[in-house]
Amino acid sequence: FNSDSTFQPVGNFKQPHPLNIFFDYEGLHFEVACTGLTKKDIQLEIDGDLLKIIYDKPTEEEDYSGYIYKGLAKRSFNLGYKVAAKFELESLTAEMKDGLLHIFIPIAESKKPKIIKIK
């Protein structure tokens, strides 16, 4: 392929960080892949209606001697999500389990559907 081609090799683009985001009747759920990280490595920030999930890879060099293949890259990430007002961002809970960071943001009580009885 020549250098003027619009074809891009597989390695020349940045993969988005792997995660799942879904909601149900209880609230908003995030599942963020954090393979090889601990809960101390991850920083969660709330700024108004913005949720930030941050990992800054240490700048120290790792010793790669002895590796035949190194496929687990601990890349830095800085994810930011604007959260709708119907969710109580201040009541966020987070748990790290089996390499996944689980974040739950409940629906605000005042925003939950109400059943009105007809008289």
PDB file of C-alpha atoms in Angstrom:
ATOM      1  CA  PHE A   1       0.000   0.000   0.000  1.00  0.00           C
ATOM      2  CA  ASN A   2       1.271   3.468  -0.750  1.00  0.00           C
ATOM      3  CA  SER A   3       1.517   6.255   1.814  1.00  0.00           C
ATOM      4  CA  ASP A   4      -1.429   8.138   0.222  1.00  0.00           C
ATOM      5  CA  SER A   5      -3.831   5.276   0.953  1.00  0.00           C
ATOM      6  CA  THR A   6      -6.750   5.817   3.331  1.00  0.00           C
ATOM      7  CA  PHE A   7      -6.168   2.300   4.676  1.00  0.00           C
ATOM      8  CA  GLN A   8      -4.998   2.412   8.298  1.00  0.00           C
ATOM      9  CA  PRO A   9      -3.082  -0.488   9.833  1.00  0.00           C
ATOM     10  CA  VAL A  10      -4.820  -2.159  12.771  1.00  0.00           C
ATOM     11  CA  GLY A  11      -2.278  -0.818  15.281  1.00  0.00           C
ATOM     12  CA  ASN A  12      -2.665   2.886  14.377  1.00  0.00           C
ATOM     13  CA  PHE A  13      -5.902   3.622  16.190  1.00  0.00           C
ATOM     14  CA  LYS A  14      -6.657   3.906  19.884  1.00  0.00           C
ATOM     15  CA  GLN A  15      -9.083   1.354  21.300  1.00  0.00           C
ATOM     16  CA  PRO A  16     -11.696   2.807  23.652  1.00  0.00           C
ATOM     17  CA  HIS A  17     -11.435   1.440  27.176  1.00  0.00           C
ATOM     18  CA  PRO A  18     -13.613  -1.690  27.582  1.00  0.00           C
ATOM     19  CA  LEU A  19     -16.711  -1.122  29.685  1.00  0.00           C
ATOM     20  CA  ASN A  20     -20.440  -1.778  29.873  1.00  0.00           C
ATOM     21  CA  ILE A  21     -23.032   0.845  30.793  1.00  0.00           C
ATOM     22  CA  PHE A  22     -26.649  -0.131  31.393  1.00  0.00           C
ATOM     23  CA  PHE A  23     -29.640   0.940  33.458  1.00  0.00           C
ATOM     24  CA  ASP A  24     -32.599  -0.752  35.082  1.00  0.00           C
ATOM     25  CA  TYR A  25     -35.444   0.246  37.415  1.00  0.00           C
ATOM     26  CA  GLU A  26     -32.995   0.739  40.279  1.00  0.00           C
ATOM     27  CA  GLY A  27     -30.381   2.899  38.603  1.00  0.00           C
ATOM     28  CA  LEU A  28     -27.377   3.250  36.321  1.00  0.00           C
ATOM     29  CA  HIS A  29     -24.647   0.590  36.214  1.00  0.00           C
ATOM     30  CA  PHE A  30     -21.058   0.790  34.943  1.00  0.00           C
ATOM     31  CA  GLU A  31     -18.752  -2.218  34.580  1.00  0.00           C
ATOM     32  CA  VAL A  32     -15.204  -1.064  33.810  1.00  0.00           C
ATOM     33  CA  ALA A  33     -12.456  -3.536  32.872  1.00  0.00           C
ATOM     34  CA  CYS A  34      -9.565  -3.097  35.326  1.00  0.00           C
ATOM     35  CA  THR A  35      -7.460  -6.204  34.760  1.00  0.00           C
ATOM     36  CA  GLY A  36      -4.343  -6.164  36.914  1.00  0.00           C
ATOM     37  CA  LEU A  37      -5.383  -3.046  38.840  1.00  0.00           C
ATOM     38  CA  THR A  38      -6.451  -2.681  42.449  1.00  0.00           C
ATOM     39  CA  LYS A  39      -9.091  -0.389  43.906  1.00  0.00           C
ATOM     40  CA  LYS A  40      -6.275   1.859  45.155  1.00  0.00           C
ATOM     41  CA  ASP A  41      -5.169   2.421  41.536  1.00  0.00           C
ATOM     42  CA  ILE A  42      -8.539   3.834  40.415  1.00  0.00           C
ATOM     43  CA  GLN A  43      -9.803   7.319  41.207  1.00  0.00           C
ATOM     44  CA  LEU A  44     -13.502   8.241  41.013  1.00  0.00           C
ATOM     45  CA  GLU A  45     -14.420  11.924  40.862  1.00  0.00           C
ATOM     46  CA  ILE A  46     -17.794  13.646  40.908  1.00  0.00           C
ATOM     47  CA  ASP A  47     -17.878  17.187  39.546  1.00  0.00           C
ATOM     48  CA  GLY A  48     -21.440  18.490  39.334  1.00  0.00           C
ATOM     49  CA  ASP A  49     -23.209  16.077  36.957  1.00  0.00           C
ATOM     50  CA  LEU A  50     -19.940  14.596  35.659  1.00  0.00           C
ATOM     51  CA  LEU A  51     -18.546  11.202  36.728  1.00  0.00           C
ATOM     52  CA  LYS A  52     -14.838  10.679  36.060  1.00  0.00           C
ATOM     53  CA  ILE A  53     -13.117   7.292  36.242  1.00  0.00           C
ATOM     54  CA  ILE A  54      -9.331   7.719  36.176  1.00  0.00           C
ATOM     55  CA  TYR A  55      -6.251   5.489  36.195  1.00  0.00           C
ATOM     56  CA  ASP A  56      -2.820   7.050  35.731  1.00  0.00           C
ATOM     57  CA  LYS A  57      -0.189   4.487  34.868  1.00  0.00           C
ATOM     58  CA  PRO A  58       2.963   4.988  36.946  1.00  0.00           C
ATOM     59  CA  THR A  59       5.857   6.425  34.944  1.00  0.00           C
ATOM     60  CA  GLU A  60       8.382   3.915  36.279  1.00  0.00           C
ATOM     61  CA  GLU A  61       9.722   1.475  33.721  1.00  0.00           C
ATOM     62  CA  GLU A  62       8.645  -2.167  34.030  1.00  0.00           C
ATOM     63  CA  ASP A  63      11.118  -4.994  33.726  1.00  0.00           C
ATOM     64  CA  TYR A  64      10.157  -6.927  30.585  1.00  0.00           C
ATOM     65  CA  SER A  65      12.937  -9.506  30.830  1.00  0.00           C
ATOM     66  CA  GLY A  66      11.691 -13.075  30.719  1.00  0.00           C
ATOM     67  CA  TYR A  67       8.388 -12.287  28.993  1.00  0.00           C
ATOM     68  CA  ILE A  68       7.570 -14.357  25.928  1.00  0.00           C
ATOM     69  CA  TYR A  69       4.388 -12.400  25.300  1.00  0.00           C
ATOM     70  CA  LYS A  70       3.009  -9.373  27.167  1.00  0.00           C
ATOM     71  CA  GLY A  71      -0.635  -8.819  26.236  1.00  0.00           C
ATOM     72  CA  LEU A  72      -1.894  -7.163  29.426  1.00  0.00           C
ATOM     73  CA  ALA A  73      -1.113  -3.496  29.059  1.00  0.00           C
ATOM     74  CA  LYS A  74      -1.983  -1.334  32.019  1.00  0.00           C
ATOM     75  CA  ARG A  75      -2.804   1.757  30.009  1.00  0.00           C
ATOM     76  CA  SER A  76      -3.869   4.998  31.617  1.00  0.00           C
ATOM     77  CA  PHE A  77      -7.475   6.006  31.109  1.00  0.00           C
ATOM     78  CA  ASN A  78      -9.577   9.033  31.935  1.00  0.00           C
ATOM     79  CA  LEU A  79     -13.258   8.376  31.305  1.00  0.00           C
ATOM     80  CA  GLY A  80     -15.872  11.070  31.809  1.00  0.00           C
ATOM     81  CA  TYR A  81     -19.656  10.693  31.653  1.00  0.00           C
ATOM     82  CA  LYS A  82     -22.355  13.299  32.106  1.00  0.00           C
ATOM     83  CA  VAL A  83     -25.033  11.725  34.309  1.00  0.00           C
ATOM     84  CA  ALA A  84     -28.695  12.734  33.972  1.00  0.00           C
ATOM     85  CA  ALA A  85     -30.322  14.566  36.876  1.00  0.00           C
ATOM     86  CA  LYS A  86     -32.700  11.649  37.504  1.00  0.00           C
ATOM     87  CA  PHE A  87     -29.774   9.687  39.009  1.00  0.00           C
ATOM     88  CA  GLU A  88     -28.355  10.472  42.491  1.00  0.00           C
ATOM     89  CA  LEU A  89     -24.697  10.837  41.619  1.00  0.00           C
ATOM     90  CA  GLU A  90     -23.831  11.672  45.231  1.00  0.00           C
ATOM     91  CA  SER A  91     -25.147   8.220  46.291  1.00  0.00           C
ATOM     92  CA  LEU A  92     -22.769   6.364  43.961  1.00  0.00           C
ATOM     93  CA  THR A  93     -21.352   3.054  45.211  1.00  0.00           C
ATOM     94  CA  ALA A  94     -18.348   1.240  43.743  1.00  0.00           C
ATOM     95  CA  GLU A  95     -16.888  -2.233  44.165  1.00  0.00           C
ATOM     96  CA  MET A  96     -13.886  -3.936  42.563  1.00  0.00           C
ATOM     97  CA  LYS A  97     -14.367  -7.660  41.929  1.00  0.00           C
ATOM     98  CA  ASP A  98     -12.693 -10.136  39.561  1.00  0.00           C
ATOM     99  CA  GLY A  99     -10.961  -7.422  37.517  1.00  0.00           C
ATOM    100  CA  LEU A 100     -14.159  -5.396  37.028  1.00  0.00           C
ATOM    101  CA  LEU A 101     -14.992  -2.119  38.675  1.00  0.00           C
ATOM    102  CA  HIS A 102     -18.750  -2.086  39.342  1.00  0.00           C
ATOM    103  CA  ILE A 103     -20.254   1.384  39.797  1.00  0.00           C
ATOM    104  CA  PHE A 104     -23.914   1.877  40.700  1.00  0.00           C
ATOM    105  CA  ILE A 105     -25.777   5.198  40.690  1.00  0.00           C
ATOM    106  CA  PRO A 106     -29.347   4.913  42.027  1.00  0.00           C
ATOM    107  CA  ILE A 107     -32.343   6.707  40.576  1.00  0.00           C
ATOM    108  CA  ALA A 108     -33.320   9.665  42.774  1.00  0.00           C
ATOM    109  CA  GLU A 109     -36.371   8.831  44.904  1.00  0.00           C
ATOM    110  CA  SER A 110     -38.137  11.953  43.654  1.00  0.00           C
ATOM    111  CA  LYS A 111     -37.596  10.825  40.042  1.00  0.00           C
ATOM    112  CA  LYS A 112     -38.853   7.230  40.429  1.00  0.00           C
ATOM    113  CA  PRO A 113     -42.178   6.462  38.750  1.00  0.00           C
ATOM    114  CA  LYS A 114     -45.149   6.896  41.063  1.00  0.00           C
ATOM    115  CA  ILE A 115     -48.387   4.955  40.924  1.00  0.00           C
ATOM    116  CA  ILE A 116     -51.434   7.167  41.315  1.00  0.00           C
ATOM    117  CA  LYS A 117     -54.660   5.577  42.534  1.00  0.00           C
ATOM    118  CA  ILE A 118     -57.766   6.725  40.746  1.00  0.00           C
ATOM    119  CA  LYS A 119     -60.602   7.760  43.058  1.00  0.00           C
TER     120      LYS A 119
END
